[in-house]
Short mmCIF file of C-alpha atoms in Angstrom, two decimals:
data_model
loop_
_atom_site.label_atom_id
_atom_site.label_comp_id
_atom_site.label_asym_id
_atom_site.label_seq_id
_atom_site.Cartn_x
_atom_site.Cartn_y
_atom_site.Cartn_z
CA UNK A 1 54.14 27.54 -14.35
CA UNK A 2 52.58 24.37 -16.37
CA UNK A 3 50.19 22.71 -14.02
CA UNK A 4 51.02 19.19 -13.64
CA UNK A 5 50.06 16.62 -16.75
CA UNK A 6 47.29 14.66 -15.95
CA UNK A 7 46.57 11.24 -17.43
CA UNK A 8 45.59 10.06 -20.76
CA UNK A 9 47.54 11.59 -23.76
CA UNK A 10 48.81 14.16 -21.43
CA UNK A 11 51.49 11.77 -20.34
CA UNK A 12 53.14 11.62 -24.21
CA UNK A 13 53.14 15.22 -24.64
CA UNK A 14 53.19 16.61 -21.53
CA UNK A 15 51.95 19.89 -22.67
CA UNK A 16 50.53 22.05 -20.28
CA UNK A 17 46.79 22.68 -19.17
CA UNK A 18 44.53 26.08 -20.74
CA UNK A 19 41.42 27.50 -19.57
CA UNK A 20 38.14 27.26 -21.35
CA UNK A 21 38.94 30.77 -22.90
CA UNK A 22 41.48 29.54 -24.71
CA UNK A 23 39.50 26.19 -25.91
CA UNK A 24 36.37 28.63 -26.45
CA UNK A 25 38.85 30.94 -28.91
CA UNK A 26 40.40 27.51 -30.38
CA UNK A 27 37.06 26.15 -31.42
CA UNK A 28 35.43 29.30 -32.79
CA UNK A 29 38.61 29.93 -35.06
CA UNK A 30 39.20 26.49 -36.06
CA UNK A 31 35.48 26.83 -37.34
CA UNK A 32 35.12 30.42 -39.08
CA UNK A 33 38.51 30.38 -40.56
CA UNK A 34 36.34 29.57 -43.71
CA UNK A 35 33.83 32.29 -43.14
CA UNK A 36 34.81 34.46 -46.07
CA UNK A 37 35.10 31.73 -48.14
CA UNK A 38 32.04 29.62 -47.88
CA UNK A 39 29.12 32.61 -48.06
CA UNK A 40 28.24 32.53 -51.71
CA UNK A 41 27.99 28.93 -51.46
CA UNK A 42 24.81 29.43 -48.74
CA UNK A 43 23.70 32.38 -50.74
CA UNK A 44 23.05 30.30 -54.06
CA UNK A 45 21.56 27.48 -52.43
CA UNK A 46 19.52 28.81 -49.92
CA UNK A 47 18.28 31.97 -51.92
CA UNK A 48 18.99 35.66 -50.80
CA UNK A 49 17.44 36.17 -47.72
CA UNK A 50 17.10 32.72 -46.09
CA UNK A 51 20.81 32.00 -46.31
CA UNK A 52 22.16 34.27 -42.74
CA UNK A 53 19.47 32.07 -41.07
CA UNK A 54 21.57 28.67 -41.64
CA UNK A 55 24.47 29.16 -39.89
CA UNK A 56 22.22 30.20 -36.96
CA UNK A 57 19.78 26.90 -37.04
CA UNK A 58 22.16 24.35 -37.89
CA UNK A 59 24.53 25.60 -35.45
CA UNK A 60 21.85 24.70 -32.91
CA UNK A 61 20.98 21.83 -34.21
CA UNK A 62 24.90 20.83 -34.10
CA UNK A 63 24.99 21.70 -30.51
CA UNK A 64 22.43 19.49 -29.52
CA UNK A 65 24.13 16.26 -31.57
CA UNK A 66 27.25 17.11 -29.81
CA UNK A 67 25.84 17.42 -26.07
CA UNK A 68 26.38 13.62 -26.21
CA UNK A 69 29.73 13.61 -26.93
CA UNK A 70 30.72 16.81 -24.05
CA UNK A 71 28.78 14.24 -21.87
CA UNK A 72 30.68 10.92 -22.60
CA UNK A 73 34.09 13.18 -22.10
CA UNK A 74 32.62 14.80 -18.99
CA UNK A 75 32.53 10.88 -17.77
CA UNK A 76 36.13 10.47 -19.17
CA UNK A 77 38.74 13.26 -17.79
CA UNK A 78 42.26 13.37 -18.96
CA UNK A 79 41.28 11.34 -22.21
CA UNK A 80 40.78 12.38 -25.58
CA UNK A 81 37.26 11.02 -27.54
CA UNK A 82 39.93 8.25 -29.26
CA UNK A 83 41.02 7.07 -26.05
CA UNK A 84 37.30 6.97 -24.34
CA UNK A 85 36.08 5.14 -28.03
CA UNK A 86 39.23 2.42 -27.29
CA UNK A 87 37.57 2.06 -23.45
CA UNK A 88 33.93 1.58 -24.24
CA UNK A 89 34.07 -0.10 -27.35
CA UNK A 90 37.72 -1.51 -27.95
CA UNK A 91 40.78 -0.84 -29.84
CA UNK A 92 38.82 -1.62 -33.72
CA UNK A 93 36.19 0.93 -33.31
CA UNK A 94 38.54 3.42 -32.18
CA UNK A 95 40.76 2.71 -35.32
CA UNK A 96 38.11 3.24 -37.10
CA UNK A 97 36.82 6.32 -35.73
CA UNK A 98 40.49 7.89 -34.94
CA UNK A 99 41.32 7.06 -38.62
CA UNK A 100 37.78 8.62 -39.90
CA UNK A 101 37.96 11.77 -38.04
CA UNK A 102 41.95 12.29 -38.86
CA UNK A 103 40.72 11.52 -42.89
CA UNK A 104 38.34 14.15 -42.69
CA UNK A 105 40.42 16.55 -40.54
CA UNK A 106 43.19 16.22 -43.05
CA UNK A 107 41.43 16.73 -46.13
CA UNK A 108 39.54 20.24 -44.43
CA UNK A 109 43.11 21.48 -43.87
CA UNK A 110 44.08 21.19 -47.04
CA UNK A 111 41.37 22.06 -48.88
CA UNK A 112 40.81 25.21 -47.19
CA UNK A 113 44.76 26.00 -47.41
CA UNK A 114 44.30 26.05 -50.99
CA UNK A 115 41.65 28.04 -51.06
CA UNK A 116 42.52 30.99 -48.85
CA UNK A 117 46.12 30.93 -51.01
CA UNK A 118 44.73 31.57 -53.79
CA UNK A 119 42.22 34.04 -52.80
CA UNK A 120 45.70 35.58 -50.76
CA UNK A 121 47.33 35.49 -54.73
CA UNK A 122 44.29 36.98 -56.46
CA UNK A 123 43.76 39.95 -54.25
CA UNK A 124 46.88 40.93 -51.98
CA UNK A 125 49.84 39.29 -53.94
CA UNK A 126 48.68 38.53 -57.23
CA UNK A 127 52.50 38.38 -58.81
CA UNK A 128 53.45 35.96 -55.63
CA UNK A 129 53.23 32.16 -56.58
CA UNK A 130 50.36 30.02 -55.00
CA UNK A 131 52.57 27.10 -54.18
CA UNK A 132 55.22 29.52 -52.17
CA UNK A 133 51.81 30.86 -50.28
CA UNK A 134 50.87 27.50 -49.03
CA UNK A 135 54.24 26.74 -48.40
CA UNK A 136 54.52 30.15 -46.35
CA UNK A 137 50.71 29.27 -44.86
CA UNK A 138 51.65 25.56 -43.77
CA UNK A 139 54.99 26.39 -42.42
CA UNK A 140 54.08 28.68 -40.04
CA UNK A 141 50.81 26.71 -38.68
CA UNK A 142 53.22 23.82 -38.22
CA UNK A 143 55.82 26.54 -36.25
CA UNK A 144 53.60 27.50 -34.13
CA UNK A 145 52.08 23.92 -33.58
CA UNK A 146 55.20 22.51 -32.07
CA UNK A 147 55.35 25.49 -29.62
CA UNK A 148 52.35 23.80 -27.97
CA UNK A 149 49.00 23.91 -26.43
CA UNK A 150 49.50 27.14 -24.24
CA UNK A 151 51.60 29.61 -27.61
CA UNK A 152 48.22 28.03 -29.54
CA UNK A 153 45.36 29.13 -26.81
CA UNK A 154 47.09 32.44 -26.44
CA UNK A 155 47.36 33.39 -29.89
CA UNK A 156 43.21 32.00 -30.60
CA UNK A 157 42.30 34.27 -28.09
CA UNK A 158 44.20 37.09 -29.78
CA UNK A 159 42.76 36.07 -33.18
CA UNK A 160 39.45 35.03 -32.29
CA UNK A 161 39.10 38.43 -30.00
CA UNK A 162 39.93 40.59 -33.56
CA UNK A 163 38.13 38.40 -35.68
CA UNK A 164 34.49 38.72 -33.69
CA UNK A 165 35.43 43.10 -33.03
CA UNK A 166 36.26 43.33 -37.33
CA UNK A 167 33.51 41.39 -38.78
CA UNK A 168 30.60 43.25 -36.03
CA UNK A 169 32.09 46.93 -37.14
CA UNK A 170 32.40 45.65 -40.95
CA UNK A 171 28.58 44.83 -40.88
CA UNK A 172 27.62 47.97 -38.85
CA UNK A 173 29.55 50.77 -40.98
CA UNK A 174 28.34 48.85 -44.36
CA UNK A 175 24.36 49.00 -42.44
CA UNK A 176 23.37 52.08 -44.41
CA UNK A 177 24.38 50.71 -47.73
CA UNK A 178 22.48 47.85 -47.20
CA UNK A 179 19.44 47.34 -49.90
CA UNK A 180 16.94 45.95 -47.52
CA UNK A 181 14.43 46.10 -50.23
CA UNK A 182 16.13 42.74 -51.48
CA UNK A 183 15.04 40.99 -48.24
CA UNK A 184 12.15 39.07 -48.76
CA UNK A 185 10.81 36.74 -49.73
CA UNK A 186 11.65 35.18 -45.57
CA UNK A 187 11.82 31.97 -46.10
CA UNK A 188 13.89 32.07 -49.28
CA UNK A 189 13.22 29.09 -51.43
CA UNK A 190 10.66 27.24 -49.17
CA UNK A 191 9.97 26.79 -45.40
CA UNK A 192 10.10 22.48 -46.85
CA UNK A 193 13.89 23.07 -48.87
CA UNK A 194 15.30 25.41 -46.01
CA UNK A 195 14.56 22.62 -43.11
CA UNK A 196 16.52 20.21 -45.42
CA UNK A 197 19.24 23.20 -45.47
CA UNK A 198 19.48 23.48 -42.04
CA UNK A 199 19.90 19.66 -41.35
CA UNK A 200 22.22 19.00 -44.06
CA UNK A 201 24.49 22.04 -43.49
CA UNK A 202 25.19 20.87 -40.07
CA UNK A 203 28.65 19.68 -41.37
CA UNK A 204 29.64 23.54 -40.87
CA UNK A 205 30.31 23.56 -37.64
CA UNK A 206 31.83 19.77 -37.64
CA UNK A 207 35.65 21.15 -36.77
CA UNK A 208 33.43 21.55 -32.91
CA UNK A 209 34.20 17.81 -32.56
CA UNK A 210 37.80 18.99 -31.73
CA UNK A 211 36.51 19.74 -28.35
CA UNK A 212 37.57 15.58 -27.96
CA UNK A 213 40.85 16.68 -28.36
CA UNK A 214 40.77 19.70 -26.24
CA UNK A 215 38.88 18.16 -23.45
CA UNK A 216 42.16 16.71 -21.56
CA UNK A 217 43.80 20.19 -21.62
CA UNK A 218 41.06 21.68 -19.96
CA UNK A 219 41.99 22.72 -16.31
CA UNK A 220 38.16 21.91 -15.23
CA UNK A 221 36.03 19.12 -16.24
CA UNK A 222 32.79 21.47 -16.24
CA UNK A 223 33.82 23.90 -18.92
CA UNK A 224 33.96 20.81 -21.59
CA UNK A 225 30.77 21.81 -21.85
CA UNK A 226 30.67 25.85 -21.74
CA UNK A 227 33.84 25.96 -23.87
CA UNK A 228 31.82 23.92 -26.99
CA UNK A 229 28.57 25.96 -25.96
CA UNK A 230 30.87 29.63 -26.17
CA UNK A 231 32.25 28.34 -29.40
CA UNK A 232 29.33 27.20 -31.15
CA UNK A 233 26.97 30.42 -30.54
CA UNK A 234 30.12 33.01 -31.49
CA UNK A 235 30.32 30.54 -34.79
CA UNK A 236 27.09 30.77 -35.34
CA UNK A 237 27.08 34.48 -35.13
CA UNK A 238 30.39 35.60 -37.15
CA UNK A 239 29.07 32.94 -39.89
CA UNK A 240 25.42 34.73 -39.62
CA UNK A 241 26.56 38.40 -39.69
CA UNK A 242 28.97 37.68 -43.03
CA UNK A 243 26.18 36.00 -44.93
CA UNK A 244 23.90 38.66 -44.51
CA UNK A 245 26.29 41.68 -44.69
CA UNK A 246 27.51 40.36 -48.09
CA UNK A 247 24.00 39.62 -49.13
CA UNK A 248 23.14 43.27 -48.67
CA UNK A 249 25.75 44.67 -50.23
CA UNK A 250 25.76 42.41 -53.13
CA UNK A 251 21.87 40.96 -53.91
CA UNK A 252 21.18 37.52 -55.16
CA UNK A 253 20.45 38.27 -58.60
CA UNK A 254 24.35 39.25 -59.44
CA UNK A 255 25.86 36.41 -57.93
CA UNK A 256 23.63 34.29 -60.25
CA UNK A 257 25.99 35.85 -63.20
CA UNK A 258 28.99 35.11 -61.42
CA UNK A 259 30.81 31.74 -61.90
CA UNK A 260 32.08 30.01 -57.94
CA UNK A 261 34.61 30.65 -56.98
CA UNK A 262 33.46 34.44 -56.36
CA UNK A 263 36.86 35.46 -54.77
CA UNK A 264 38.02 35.82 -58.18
CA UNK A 265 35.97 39.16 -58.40
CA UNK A 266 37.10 39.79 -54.94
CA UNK A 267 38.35 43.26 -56.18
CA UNK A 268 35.19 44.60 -56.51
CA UNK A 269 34.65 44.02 -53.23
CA UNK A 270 37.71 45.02 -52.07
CA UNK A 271 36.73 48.53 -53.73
CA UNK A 272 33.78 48.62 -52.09
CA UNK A 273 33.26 49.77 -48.86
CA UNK A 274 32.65 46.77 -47.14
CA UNK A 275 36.46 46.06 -47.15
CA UNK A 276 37.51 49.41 -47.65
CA UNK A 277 37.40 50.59 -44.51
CA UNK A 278 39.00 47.96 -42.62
CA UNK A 279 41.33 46.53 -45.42
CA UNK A 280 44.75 46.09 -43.44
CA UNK A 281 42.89 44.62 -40.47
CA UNK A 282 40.86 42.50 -42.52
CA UNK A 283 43.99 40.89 -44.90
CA UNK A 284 45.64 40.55 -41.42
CA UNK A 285 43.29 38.84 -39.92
CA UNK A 286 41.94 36.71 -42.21
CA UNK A 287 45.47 35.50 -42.77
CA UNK A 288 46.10 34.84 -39.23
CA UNK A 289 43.03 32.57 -38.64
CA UNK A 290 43.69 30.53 -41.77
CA UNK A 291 47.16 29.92 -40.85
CA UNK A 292 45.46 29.08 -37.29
CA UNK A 293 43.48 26.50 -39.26
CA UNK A 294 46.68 24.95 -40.08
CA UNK A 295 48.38 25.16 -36.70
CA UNK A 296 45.15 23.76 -35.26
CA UNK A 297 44.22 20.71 -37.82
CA UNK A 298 48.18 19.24 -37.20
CA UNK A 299 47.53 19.79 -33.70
CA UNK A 300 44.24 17.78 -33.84
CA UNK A 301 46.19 15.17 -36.42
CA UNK A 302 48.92 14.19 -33.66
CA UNK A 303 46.26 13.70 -31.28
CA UNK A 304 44.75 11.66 -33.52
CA UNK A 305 47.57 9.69 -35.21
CA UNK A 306 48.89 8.93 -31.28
CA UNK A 307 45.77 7.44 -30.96
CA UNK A 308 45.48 5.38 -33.86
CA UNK A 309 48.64 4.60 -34.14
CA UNK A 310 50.03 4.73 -30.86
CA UNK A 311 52.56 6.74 -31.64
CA UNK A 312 54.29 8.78 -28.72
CA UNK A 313 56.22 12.13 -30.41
CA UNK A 314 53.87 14.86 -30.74
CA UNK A 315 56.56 16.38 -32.93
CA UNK A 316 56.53 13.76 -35.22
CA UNK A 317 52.57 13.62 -35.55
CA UNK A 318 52.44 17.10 -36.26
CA UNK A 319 55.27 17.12 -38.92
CA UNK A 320 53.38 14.06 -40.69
CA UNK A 321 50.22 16.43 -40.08
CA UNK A 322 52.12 19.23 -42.01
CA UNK A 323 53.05 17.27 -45.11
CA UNK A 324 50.01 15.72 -45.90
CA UNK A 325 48.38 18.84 -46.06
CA UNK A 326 50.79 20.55 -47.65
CA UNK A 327 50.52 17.93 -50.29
CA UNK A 328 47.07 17.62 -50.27
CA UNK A 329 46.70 21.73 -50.89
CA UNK A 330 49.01 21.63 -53.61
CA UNK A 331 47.13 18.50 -55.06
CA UNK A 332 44.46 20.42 -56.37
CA UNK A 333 44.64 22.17 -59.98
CA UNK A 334 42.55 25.47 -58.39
CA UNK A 335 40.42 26.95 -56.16
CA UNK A 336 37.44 25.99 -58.28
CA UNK A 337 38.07 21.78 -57.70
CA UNK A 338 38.87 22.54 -53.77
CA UNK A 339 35.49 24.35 -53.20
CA UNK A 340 34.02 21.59 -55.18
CA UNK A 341 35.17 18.51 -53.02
CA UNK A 342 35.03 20.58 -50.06
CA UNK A 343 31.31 21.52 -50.04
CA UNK A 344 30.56 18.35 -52.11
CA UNK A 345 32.60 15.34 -50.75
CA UNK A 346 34.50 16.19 -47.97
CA UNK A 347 31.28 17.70 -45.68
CA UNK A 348 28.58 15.48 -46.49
CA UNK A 349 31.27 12.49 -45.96
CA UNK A 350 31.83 13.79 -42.15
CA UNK A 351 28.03 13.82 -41.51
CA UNK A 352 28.40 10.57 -40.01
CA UNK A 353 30.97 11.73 -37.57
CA UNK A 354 28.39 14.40 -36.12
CA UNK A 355 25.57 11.67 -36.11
CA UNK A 356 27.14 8.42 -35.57
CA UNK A 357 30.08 8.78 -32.93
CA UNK A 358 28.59 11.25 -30.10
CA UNK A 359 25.53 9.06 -29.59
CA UNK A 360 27.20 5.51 -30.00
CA UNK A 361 29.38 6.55 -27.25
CA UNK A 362 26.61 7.66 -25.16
CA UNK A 363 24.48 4.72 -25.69
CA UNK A 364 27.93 2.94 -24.41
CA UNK A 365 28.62 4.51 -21.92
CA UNK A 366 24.79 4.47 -20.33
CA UNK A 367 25.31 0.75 -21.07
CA UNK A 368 28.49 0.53 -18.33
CA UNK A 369 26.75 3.30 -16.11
CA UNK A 370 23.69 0.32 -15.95
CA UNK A 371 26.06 -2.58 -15.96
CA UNK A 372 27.99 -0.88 -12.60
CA UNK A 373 24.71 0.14 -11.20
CA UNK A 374 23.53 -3.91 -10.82
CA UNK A 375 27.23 -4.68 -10.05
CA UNK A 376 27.08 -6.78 -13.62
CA UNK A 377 30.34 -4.51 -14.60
CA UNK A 378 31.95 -2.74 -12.14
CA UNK A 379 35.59 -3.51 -12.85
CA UNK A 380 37.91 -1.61 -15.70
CA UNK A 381 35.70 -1.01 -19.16
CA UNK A 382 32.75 -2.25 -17.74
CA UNK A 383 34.14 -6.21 -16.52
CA UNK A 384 32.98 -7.97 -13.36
CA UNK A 385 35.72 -7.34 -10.74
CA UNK A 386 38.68 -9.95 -10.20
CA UNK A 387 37.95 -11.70 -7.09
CA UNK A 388 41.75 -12.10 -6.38
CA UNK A 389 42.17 -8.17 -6.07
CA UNK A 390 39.39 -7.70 -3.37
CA UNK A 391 41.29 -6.51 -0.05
CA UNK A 392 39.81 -8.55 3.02
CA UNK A 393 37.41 -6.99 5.23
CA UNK A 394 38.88 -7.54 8.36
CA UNK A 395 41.84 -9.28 9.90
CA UNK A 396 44.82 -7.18 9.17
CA UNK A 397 47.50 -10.01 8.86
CA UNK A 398 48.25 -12.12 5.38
CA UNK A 399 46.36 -15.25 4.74
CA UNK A 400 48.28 -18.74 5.73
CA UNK A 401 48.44 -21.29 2.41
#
């Protein structure tokens, strides 16, 4: 039985409430979706060694920007971080914000769509079309979005469950083959050039800030908190272990002589026997979290356009959700141009989101916590009470003219 809606966007959609399992498991796929995608990316930059160590210290780096914002919502049940934005700083900062963060959501979703078709065409079905893959991809993320919150938690918990179990026993049966020879020098290209990797690669773990979305389907206000926490460690460990693992089995120097994207040499990994072993599982799996991604982001967009635009059909939002990306995947001429705005444009864009929104909205909100404190504000967003609506202290009749 649904428990009953509470207020804030709950009343438009009406969906029902999940536990912080199921938010923990949304998060953490909604952020590693990408894993397999992104590695040589971190490998090149960051040199051999020093790239499994990024995910770990930017992801707690991006923990401790965000502890703002699981505060602010902590402050705020039943509302989403759009609706808490509109009461703290009014209805044109939320625009803005709502219509930032959907911008940003959007283009992800897309991007990565693209990218996990074609790496779908080059290495399972290479005869099958990459516009009927996204199609396929897209469809069935916006399916399974308009089934609702509770068909999305359970099936994250499934995924996320076989995603963590698959990539720990891929890097464990590949441990022999590592060549842990190729493992120094530490600190890769500089202790000075990896602190600036590990601030700027923050954006990595930016699809966290979903948790405002989340936060009103949460049956208890305390595990805001402990779901984002749960999500942002497992990230940080699934993104970790797949950097390294494909570092070992494939050193630095060879990816220097391979042109990005390297999924198109995926079959030499998939010959090898760090996908070997756990090929079917891997294909399905993989599959299922990107097509997550996509059931997730138009999730997160009708959220989001209900709050920007006030628009009351979750239906509706996600269906407009759907398209864009759809359109936006099918946008780009190949896998090559999506990694390129992804990694270049479409991350370093959001950094502002990670920085700029959690700790406006605290400063805010300690602002009206202050203002209600010296009775300066104690009355709806932070106004002086109406003197008309105090109820007399005594005397139980009405008041004569």
């Amino acid at each position: 039985m649904r428990d009953r809606p509470g207020r804030g966007v709950l009343d438009h959609f009406g969906h029902g409430r999940i536990d912080m399992l199921s938010v923990a498991s949304v998060l953490l796929i909604y952020t590693v979706a990408g894993a397999f995608l992104a590695f040589p990316t971190r490998v090149t930059k960051a040199g051999q060694t020093a790239a499994w160590t990024i995910p770990i210290f930017s992801g707690v780096l991006c923990i401790l920007w965000l502890a703002p914002l699981v505060y602010v919502l902590g402050k705020h049940p039943g509302k989403t971080v759009v609706e808490v934005t509109r009461d703290l700083a009014g209805k044109t900062a939320a625009f803005v914000f709502g219509l930032a963060f959907f911008v940003f959501n959007t283009a992800m979703i897309a991007s990565e769509a693209r990218q996990l078709s074609e790496a779908l065409a080059t290495v399972v079905v290479p005869l099958t079309p990459i516009t009927f893959i996204v199609f396929t991809i897209c469809a069935t993320g916006i399916y399974v979005a308009l089934k609702g919150t509770e068909i999305l938690g359970r099936l994250s918990i499934v995924t996320a469950v076989g995603t963590t179990l698959n990539v720990v026993l891929l890097s464990a049966l590949t441990f022999h083959a590592w060549r842990l020879d190729e493992i120094y020098p530490l600190l890769g290209p500089g202790a000075l050039d990896l602190a600036k990797v590990y601030g700027l690669n923050q954006p990595m773990y930016l699809e966290l800030l979903a948790i405002g979305i989340l936060a009103p389907y949460l049956r208890k206000i305390p595990d805001i908190g402990k779901s984002t926490w749960v999500a942002g460690v497992l990230s940080g460990v699934i993104l970790s272990l797949v950097t390294l693992t494909c570092q070992m089995m494939f050193p630095y120097p060879s990816l220097t002589r391979v042109h990005l994207p390297f999924l198109r040499t995926i079959r030499i990994i998939y010959l090898s026997r760090f996908l070997q072993r756990f090929d079917v599982f891997f294909v399905v799996l993989w599959l299922s979290a990107g097509t997550l991604l996509v059931t997730i982001g138009a999730w997160i967009d009708a959220h989001l356009i209900s709050g920007v635009t006030g628009l009351g059909s979750y239906r509706m939002g996600v269906l407009i959700s759907g398209a864009l990306v759809l359109v936006g995947a099918l946008l780009f001429p190949s896998m090559t141009e999506a990694i390129v705005v992804h990694s270049q444009v479409i991350r370093p864009y959001s950094l502002f989101l990670m920085y700029g929104w959690p700790f406006t909205l605290l400063a805010l909100q300690l602002i009206k916590e202050k203002k209600r404190r010296t009775g300066g504000g104690s009355g709806p967003n932070g106004h002086p009470p109406d003197p008309s609506s105090r109820i007399p202290e005594c005397g139980g009749g009405r008041k004569t003219p």
